[in-house]
mmCIF file of C-alpha atoms and ligand atoms in Angstrom:
data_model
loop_
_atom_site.group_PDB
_atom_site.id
_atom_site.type_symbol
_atom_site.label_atom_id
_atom_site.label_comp_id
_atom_site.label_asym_id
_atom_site.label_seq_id
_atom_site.Cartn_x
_atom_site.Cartn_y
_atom_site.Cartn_z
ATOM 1 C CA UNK R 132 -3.648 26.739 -11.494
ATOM 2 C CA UNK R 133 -0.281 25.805 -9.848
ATOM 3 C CA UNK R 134 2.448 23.645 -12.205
ATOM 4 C CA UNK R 135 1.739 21.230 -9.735
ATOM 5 C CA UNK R 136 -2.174 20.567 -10.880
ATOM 6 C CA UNK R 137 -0.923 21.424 -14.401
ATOM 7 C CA UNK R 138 1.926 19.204 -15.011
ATOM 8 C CA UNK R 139 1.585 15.500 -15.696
ATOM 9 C CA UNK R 140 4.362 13.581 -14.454
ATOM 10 C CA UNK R 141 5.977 10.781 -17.183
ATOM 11 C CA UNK R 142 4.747 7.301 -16.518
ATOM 12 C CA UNK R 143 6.029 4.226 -17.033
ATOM 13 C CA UNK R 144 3.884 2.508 -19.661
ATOM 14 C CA UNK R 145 5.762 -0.930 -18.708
ATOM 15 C CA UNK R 146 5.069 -0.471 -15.063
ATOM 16 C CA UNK R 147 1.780 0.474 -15.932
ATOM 17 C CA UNK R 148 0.860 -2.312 -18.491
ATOM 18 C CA UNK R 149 1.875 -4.468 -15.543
ATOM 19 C CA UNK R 150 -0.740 -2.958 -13.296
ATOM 20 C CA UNK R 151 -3.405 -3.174 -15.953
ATOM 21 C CA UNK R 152 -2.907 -6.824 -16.382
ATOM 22 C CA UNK R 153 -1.954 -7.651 -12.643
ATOM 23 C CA UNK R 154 -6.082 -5.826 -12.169
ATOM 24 C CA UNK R 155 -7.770 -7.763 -14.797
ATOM 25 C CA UNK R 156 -6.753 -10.814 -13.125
ATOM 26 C CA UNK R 157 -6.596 -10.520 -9.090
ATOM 27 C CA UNK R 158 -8.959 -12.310 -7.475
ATOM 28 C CA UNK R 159 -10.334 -14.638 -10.186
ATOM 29 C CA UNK R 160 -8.147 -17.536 -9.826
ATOM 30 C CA UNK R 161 -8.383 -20.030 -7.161
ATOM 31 C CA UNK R 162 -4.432 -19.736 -6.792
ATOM 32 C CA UNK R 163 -4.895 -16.047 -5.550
ATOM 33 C CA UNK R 164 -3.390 -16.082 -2.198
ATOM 34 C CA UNK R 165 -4.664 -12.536 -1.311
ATOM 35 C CA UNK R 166 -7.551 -11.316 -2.969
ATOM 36 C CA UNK R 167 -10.229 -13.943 -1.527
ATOM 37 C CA UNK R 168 -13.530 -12.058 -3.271
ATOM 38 C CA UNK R 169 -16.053 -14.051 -2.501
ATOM 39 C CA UNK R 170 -15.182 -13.530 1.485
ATOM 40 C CA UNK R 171 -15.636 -9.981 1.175
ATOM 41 C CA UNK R 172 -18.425 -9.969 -0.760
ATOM 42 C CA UNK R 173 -19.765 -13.035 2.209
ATOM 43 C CA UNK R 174 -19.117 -10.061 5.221
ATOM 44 C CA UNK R 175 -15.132 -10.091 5.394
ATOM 45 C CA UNK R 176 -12.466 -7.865 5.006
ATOM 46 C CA UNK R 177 -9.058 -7.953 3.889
ATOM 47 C CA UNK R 178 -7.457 -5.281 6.250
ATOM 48 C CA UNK R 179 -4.538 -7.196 7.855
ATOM 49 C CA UNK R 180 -4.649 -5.540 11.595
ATOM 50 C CA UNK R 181 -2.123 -2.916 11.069
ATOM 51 C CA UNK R 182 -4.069 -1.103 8.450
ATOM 52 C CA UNK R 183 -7.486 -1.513 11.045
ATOM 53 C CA UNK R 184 -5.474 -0.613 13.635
ATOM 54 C CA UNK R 185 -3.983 2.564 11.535
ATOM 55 C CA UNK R 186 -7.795 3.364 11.043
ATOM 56 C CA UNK R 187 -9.110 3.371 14.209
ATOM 57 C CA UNK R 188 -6.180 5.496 15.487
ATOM 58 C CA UNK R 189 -6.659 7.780 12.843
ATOM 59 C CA UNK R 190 -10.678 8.303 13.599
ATOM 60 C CA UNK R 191 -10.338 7.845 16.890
ATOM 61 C CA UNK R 192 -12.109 4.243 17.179
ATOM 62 C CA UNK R 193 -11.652 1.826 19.631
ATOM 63 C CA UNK R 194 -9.511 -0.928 18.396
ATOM 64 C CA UNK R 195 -11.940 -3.574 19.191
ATOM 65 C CA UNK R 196 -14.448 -2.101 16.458
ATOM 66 C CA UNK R 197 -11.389 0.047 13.957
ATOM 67 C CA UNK R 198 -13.930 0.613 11.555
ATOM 68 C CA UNK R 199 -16.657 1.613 13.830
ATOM 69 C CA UNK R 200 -16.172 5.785 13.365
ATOM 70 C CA UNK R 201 -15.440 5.803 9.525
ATOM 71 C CA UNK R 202 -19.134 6.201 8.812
ATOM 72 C CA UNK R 203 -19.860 9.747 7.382
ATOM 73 C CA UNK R 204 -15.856 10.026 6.545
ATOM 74 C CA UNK R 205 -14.927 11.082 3.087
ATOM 75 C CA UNK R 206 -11.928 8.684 2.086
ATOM 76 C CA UNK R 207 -9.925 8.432 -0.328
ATOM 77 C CA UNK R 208 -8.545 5.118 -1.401
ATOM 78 C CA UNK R 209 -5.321 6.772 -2.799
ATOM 79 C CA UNK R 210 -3.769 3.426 -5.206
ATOM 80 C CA UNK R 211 -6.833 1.157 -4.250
ATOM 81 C CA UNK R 212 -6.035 -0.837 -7.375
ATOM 82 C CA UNK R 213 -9.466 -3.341 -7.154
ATOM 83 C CA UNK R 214 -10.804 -1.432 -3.981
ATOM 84 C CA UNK R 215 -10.961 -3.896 -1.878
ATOM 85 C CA UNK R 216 -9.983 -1.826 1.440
ATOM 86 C CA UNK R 217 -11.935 0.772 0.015
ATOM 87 C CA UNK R 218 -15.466 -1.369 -0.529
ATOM 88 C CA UNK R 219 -15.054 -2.489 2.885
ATOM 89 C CA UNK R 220 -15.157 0.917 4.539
ATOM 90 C CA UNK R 221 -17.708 1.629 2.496
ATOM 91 C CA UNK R 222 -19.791 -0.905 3.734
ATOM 92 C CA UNK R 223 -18.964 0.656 7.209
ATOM 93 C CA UNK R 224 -20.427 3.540 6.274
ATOM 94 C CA UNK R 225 -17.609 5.849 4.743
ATOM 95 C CA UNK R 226 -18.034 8.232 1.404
ATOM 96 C CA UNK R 227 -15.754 6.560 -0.431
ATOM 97 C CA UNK R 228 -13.401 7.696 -3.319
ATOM 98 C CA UNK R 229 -11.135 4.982 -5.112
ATOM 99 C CA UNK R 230 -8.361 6.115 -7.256
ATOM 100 C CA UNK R 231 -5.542 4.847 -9.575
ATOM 101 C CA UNK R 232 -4.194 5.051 -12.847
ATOM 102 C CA UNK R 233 -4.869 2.006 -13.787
ATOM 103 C CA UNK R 234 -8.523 2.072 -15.633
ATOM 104 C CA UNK R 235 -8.821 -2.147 -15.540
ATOM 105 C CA UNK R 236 -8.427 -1.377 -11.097
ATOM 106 C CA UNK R 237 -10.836 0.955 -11.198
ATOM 107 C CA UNK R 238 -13.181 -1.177 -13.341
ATOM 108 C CA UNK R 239 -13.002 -4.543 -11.485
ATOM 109 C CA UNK R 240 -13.316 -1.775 -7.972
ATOM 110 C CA UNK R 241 -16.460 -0.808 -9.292
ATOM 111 C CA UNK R 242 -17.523 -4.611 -10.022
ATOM 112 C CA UNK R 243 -16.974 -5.565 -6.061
ATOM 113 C CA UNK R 244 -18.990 -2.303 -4.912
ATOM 114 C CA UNK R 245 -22.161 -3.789 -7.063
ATOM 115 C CA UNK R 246 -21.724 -7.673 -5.127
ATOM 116 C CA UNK R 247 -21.176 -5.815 -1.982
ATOM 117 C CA UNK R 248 -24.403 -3.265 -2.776
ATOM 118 C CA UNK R 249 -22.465 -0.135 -2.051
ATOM 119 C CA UNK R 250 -21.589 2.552 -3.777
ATOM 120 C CA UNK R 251 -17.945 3.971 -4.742
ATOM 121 C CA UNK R 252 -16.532 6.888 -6.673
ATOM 122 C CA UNK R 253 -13.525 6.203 -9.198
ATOM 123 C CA UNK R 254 -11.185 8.437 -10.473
ATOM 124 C CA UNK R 255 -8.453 7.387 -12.685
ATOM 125 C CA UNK R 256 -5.153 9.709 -12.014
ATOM 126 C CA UNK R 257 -2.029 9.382 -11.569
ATOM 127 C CA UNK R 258 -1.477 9.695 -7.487
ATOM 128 C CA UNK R 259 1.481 12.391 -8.060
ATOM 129 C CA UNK R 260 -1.267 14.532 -10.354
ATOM 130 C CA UNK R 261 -4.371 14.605 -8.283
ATOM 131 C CA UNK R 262 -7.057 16.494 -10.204
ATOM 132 C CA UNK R 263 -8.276 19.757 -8.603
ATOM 133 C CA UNK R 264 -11.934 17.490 -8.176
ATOM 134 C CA UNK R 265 -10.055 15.704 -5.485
ATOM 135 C CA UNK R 266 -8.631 18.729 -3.639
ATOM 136 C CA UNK R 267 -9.896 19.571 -0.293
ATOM 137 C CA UNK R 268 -12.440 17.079 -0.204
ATOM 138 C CA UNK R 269 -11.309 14.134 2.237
ATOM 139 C CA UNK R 270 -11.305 13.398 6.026
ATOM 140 C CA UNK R 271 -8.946 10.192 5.280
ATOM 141 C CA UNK R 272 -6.549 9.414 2.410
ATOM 142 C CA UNK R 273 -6.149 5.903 2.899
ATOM 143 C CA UNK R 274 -2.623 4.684 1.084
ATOM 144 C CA UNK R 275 -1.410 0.789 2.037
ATOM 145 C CA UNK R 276 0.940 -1.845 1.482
ATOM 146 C CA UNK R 277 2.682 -1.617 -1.994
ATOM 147 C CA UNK R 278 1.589 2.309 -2.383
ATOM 148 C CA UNK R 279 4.442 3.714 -2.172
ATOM 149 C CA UNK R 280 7.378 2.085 -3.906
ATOM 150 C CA UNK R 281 5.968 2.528 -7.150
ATOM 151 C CA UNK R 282 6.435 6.093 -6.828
ATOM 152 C CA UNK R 283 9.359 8.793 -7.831
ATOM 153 C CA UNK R 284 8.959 11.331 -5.498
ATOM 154 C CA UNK R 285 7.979 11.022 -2.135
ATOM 155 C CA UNK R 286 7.600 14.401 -1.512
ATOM 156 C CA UNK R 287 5.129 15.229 -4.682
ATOM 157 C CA UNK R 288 3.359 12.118 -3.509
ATOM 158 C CA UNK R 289 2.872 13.671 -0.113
ATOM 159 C CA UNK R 290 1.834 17.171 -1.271
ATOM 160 C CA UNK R 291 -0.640 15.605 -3.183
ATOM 161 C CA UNK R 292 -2.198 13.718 -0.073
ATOM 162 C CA UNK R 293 -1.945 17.047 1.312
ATOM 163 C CA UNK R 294 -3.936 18.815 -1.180
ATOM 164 C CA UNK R 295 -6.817 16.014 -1.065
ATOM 165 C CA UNK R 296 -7.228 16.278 3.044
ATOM 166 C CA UNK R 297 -9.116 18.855 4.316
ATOM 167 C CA UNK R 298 -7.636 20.883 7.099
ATOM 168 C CA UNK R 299 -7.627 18.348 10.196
ATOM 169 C CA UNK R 300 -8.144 15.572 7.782
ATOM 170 C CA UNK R 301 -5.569 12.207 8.202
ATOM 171 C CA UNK R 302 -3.264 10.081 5.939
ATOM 172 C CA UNK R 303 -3.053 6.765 7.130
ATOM 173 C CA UNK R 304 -0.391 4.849 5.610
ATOM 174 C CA UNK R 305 0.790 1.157 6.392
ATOM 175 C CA UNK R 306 3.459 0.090 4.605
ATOM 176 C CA UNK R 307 6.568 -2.349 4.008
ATOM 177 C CA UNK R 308 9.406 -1.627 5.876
ATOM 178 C CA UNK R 309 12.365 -0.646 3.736
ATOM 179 C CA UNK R 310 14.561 -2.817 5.035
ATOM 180 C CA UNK R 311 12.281 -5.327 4.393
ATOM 181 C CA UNK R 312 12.293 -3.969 1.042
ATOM 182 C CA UNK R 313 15.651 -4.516 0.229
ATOM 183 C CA UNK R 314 15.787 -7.999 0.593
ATOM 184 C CA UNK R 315 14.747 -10.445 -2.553
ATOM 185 C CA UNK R 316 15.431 -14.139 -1.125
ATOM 186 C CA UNK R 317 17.288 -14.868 1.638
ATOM 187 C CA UNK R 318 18.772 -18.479 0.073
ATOM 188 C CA UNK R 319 20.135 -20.046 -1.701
ATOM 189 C CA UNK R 320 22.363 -16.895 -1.582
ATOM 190 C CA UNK R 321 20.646 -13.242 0.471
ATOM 191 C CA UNK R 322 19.804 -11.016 -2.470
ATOM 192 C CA UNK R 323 20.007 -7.902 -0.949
ATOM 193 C CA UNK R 324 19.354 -5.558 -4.265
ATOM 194 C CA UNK R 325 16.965 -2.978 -3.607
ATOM 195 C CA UNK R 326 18.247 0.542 -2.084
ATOM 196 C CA UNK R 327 17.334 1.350 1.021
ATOM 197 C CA UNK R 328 16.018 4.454 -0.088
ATOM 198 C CA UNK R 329 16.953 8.133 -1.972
ATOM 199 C CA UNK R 330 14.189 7.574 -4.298
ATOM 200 C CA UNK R 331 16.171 5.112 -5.900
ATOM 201 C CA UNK R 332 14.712 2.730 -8.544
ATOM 202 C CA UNK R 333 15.483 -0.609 -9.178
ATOM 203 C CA UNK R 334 13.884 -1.912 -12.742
ATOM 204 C CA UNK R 335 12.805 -5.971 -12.203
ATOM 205 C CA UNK R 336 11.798 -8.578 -15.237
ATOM 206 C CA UNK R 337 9.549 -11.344 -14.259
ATOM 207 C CA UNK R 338 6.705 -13.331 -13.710
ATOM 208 C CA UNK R 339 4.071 -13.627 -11.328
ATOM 209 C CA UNK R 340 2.884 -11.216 -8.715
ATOM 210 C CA UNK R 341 2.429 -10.695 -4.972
ATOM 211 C CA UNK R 342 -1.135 -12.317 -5.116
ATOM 212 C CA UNK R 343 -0.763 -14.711 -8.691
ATOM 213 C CA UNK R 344 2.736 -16.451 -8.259
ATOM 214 C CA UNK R 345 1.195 -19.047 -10.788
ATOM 215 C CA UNK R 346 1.193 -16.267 -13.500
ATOM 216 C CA UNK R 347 3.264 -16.553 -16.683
ATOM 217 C CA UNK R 348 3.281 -13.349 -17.733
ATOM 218 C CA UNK R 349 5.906 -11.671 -18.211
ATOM 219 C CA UNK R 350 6.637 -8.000 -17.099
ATOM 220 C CA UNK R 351 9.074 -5.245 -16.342
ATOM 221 C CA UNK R 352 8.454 -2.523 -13.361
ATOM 222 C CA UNK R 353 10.202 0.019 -12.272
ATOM 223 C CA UNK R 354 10.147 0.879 -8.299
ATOM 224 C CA UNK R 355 11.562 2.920 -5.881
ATOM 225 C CA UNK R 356 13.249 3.052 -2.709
ATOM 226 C CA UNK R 357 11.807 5.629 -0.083
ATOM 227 C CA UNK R 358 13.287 5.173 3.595
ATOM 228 C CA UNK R 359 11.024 5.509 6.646
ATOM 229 C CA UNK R 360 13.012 9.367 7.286
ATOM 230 C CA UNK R 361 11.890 10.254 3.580
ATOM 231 C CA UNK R 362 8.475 9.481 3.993
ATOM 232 C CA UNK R 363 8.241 11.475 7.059
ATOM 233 C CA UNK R 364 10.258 14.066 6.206
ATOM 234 C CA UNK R 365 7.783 14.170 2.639
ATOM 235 C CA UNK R 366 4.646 14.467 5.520
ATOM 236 C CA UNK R 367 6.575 17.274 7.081
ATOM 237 C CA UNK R 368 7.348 19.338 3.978
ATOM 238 C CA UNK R 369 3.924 18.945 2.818
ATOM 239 C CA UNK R 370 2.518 20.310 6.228
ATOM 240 C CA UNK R 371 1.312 17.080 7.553
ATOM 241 C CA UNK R 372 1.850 16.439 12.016
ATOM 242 C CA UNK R 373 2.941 13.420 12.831
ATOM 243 C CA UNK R 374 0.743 11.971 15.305
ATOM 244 C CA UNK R 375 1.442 7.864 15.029
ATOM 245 C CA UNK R 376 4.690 6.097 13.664
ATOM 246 C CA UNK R 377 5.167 2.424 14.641
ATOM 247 C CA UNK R 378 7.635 0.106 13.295
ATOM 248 C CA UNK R 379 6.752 -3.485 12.828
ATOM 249 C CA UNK R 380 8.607 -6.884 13.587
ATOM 250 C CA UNK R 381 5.458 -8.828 12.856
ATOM 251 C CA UNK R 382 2.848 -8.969 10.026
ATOM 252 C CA UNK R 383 -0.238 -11.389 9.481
ATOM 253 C CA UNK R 384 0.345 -12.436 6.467
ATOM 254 C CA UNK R 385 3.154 -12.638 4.104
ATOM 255 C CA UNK R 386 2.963 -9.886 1.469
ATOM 256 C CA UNK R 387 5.219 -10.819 -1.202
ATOM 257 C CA UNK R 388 4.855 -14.881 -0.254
ATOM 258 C CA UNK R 389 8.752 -15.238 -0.987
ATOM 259 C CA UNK R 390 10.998 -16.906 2.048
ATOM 260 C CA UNK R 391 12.622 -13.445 3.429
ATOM 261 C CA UNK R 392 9.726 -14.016 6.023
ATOM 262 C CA UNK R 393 9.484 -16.590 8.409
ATOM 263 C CA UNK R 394 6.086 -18.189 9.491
ATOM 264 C CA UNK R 395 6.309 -18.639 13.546
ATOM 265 C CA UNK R 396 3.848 -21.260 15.788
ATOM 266 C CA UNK R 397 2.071 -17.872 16.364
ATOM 267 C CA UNK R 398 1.053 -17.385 12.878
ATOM 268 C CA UNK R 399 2.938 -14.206 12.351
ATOM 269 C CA UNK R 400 5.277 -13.701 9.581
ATOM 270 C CA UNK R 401 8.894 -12.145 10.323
ATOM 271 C CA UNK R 402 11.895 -11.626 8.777
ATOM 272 C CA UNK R 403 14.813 -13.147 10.576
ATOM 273 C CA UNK R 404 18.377 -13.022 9.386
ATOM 274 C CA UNK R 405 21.395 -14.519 10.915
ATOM 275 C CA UNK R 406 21.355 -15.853 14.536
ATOM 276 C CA UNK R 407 21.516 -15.001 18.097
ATOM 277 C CA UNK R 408 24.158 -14.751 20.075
ATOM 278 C CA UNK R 409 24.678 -18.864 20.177
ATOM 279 C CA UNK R 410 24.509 -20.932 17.284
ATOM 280 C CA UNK R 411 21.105 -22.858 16.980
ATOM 281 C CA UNK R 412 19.398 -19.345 19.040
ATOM 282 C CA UNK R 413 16.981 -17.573 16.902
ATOM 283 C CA UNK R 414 18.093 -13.717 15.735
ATOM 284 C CA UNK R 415 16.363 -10.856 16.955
ATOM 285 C CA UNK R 416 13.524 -10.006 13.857
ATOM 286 C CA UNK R 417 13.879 -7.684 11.680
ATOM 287 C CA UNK R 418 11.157 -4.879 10.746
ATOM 288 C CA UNK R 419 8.720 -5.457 8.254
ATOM 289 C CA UNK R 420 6.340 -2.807 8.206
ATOM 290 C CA UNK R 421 5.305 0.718 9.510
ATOM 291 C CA UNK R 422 2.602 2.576 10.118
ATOM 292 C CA UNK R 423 2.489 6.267 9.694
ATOM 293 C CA UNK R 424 -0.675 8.558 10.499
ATOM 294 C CA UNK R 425 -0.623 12.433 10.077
ATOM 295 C CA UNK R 426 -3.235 14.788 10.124
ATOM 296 C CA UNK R 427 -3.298 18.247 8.013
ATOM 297 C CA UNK R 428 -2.602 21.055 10.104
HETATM 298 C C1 SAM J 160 0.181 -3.063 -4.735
HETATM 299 S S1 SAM J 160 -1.186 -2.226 -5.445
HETATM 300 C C2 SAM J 160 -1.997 -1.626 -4.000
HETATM 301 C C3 SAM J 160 -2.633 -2.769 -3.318
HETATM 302 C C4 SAM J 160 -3.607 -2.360 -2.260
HETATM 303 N N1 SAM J 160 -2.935 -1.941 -1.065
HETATM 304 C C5 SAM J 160 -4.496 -3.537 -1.988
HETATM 305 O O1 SAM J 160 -4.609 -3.943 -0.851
HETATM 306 O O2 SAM J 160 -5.123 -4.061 -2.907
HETATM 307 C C6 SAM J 160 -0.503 -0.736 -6.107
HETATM 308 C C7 SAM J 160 -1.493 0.084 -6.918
HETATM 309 O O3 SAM J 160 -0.860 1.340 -7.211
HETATM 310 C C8 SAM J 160 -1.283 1.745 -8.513
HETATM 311 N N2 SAM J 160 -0.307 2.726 -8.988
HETATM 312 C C9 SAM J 160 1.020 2.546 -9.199
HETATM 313 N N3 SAM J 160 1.592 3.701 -9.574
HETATM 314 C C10 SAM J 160 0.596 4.639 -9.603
HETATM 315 C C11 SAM J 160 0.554 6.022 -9.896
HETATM 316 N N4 SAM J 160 1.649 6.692 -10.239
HETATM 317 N N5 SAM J 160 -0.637 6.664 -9.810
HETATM 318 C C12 SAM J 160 -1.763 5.988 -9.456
HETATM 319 N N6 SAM J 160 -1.781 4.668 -9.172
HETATM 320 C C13 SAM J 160 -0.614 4.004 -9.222
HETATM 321 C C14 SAM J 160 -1.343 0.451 -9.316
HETATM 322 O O4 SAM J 160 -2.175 0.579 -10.443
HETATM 323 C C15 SAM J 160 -1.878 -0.532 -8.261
HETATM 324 O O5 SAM J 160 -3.265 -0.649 -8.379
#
């Protein structure tokens, strides 16, 4: 066995308390604003378009049906905290693997399989420690938005995606941009506090989270800062070709729900800072997400 299947990497047992709790209660209040159950479980999904769109390039769909070639794929829902993405491929067919280190995720991933009536595997593991079960096995490792940034080192992250695809086999990523990331509010003063990237963490205290704002309680994480060059330059190193990056200026929906994005009449969410060139003339938007695809050599 290599160090790398060997060694266990040090968690964060606050980040990861936060995690356990943030699972056990995700989509069972009615002032969730993204995990909306009961509309998967009725036929939906909750794949914004970037991630379907990431699919389809990545299996070679057409982008009117993204999900219509994952049937017979082995994926891997690499951090698929409660599975949602994950069930829904499943339902389209795919051999689907869930994993995370948080147990309560994997649990409550499980519990939407049954309503759904399909079937998942679960394996609890820390993504930068993949167990040799996992190696070789997958035709997609499927890692989205909020992946990432809770994770050290890009480039152990990567090999490990690496080690789970087999040869030909695709990561498809869609993620926040990082200079998206760096932004925490935009008034009454812009908070600009989070590092563009170097791997470099920023440790937050608070309440609440991306889909429970309403939550009182209280937590402390730890993430980390990975720039769009480090997360291709981890793909690289870990023998990965790059065959799709795209940078974002629009998004769907707003991921965090704070006011760094701006809702437009079009429904799309982006992050505008400043002005144009005239006072009272809207700035040119900022990115807010990426999408990265790369198959195994
Ligand atoms: C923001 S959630 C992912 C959300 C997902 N994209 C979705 O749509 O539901 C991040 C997940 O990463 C998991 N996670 C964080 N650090 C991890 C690690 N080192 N190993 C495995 N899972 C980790 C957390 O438990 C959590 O479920």
């Amino acid at each position: 066995m290599t160090d790398e299947q060997t060694s266990r990497p040090a968690r964060d047992a606050s980040t990861h308390d936060y995690w356990e709790h943030a699972a056990a209660t995700h989509g069972t209040k009615d002032t969730d604003r993204y995990y909306r159950l009961d509309d998967v479980v009725a036929g939906g999904t909750l794949m914004t378009e970037l991630e379907e769109q990431a699919v389809a390039v990545a299996t070679g769909a057409d982008s009117a049906d993204p999900l219509g070639r994952v049937a017979g794929l082995d994926v891997l829902h690499l951090q698929s905290h409660i599975g949602v993405d994950g069930v829904v491929m499943a339902r389209a067919g795919a051999r689907v693997t869930c994993a995370d280190y948080s147990a309560t995720a994997l649990a409550r991933a499980q519990e939407l399989a049954a309503r759904v009536g399909v079937a998942i595997e679960t394996v609890e593991t820390d993504a930068r420690a993949l167990p040799a079960s996992l190696h070789g096995r997958f035709d997609l490792v499927y890692a989205t938005i909020g992946a990432i940034c809770w994770i050290d080192d890009i480039d152990l992250w990567m090999r490990q995606v690496s080690l789970a695809l087999r040869p030909g086999g695709r990561l498809v990523m869609v993620e926040l941009h990082p200079v998206y990331q760096m932004f925490d509010e935009l008034s009454p003063d812009i908070v600009c506090d989070f590092p563009y990237g170097g791997g470099e963490p920023l440790t937050y205290t608070g309440s609440g989270s991306y889909a429970d704002p309403t939550s009182t309680e209280e937590s402390t994480t730890t993430s980390y800062a990975h720039s769009v060059a480090e997360v291709v330059t981890g793909g690289l190193r870990a023998g990965l070709v790059v065959e799709v990056l795209e940078e974002h200026l629009s998004i769907a929906f707003n991921p965090r729900g704070d006011d760094v994005l701006t809702l437009g009449d079009d429904g799309r969410h982006r992050f505008l800072l400043g002005r144009g060139t005239r006072p009272g003339e809207p700035p040119q938007p900022l990115p807010v997400a990426f999408s990265f695809v790369a198959r195994k050599a």
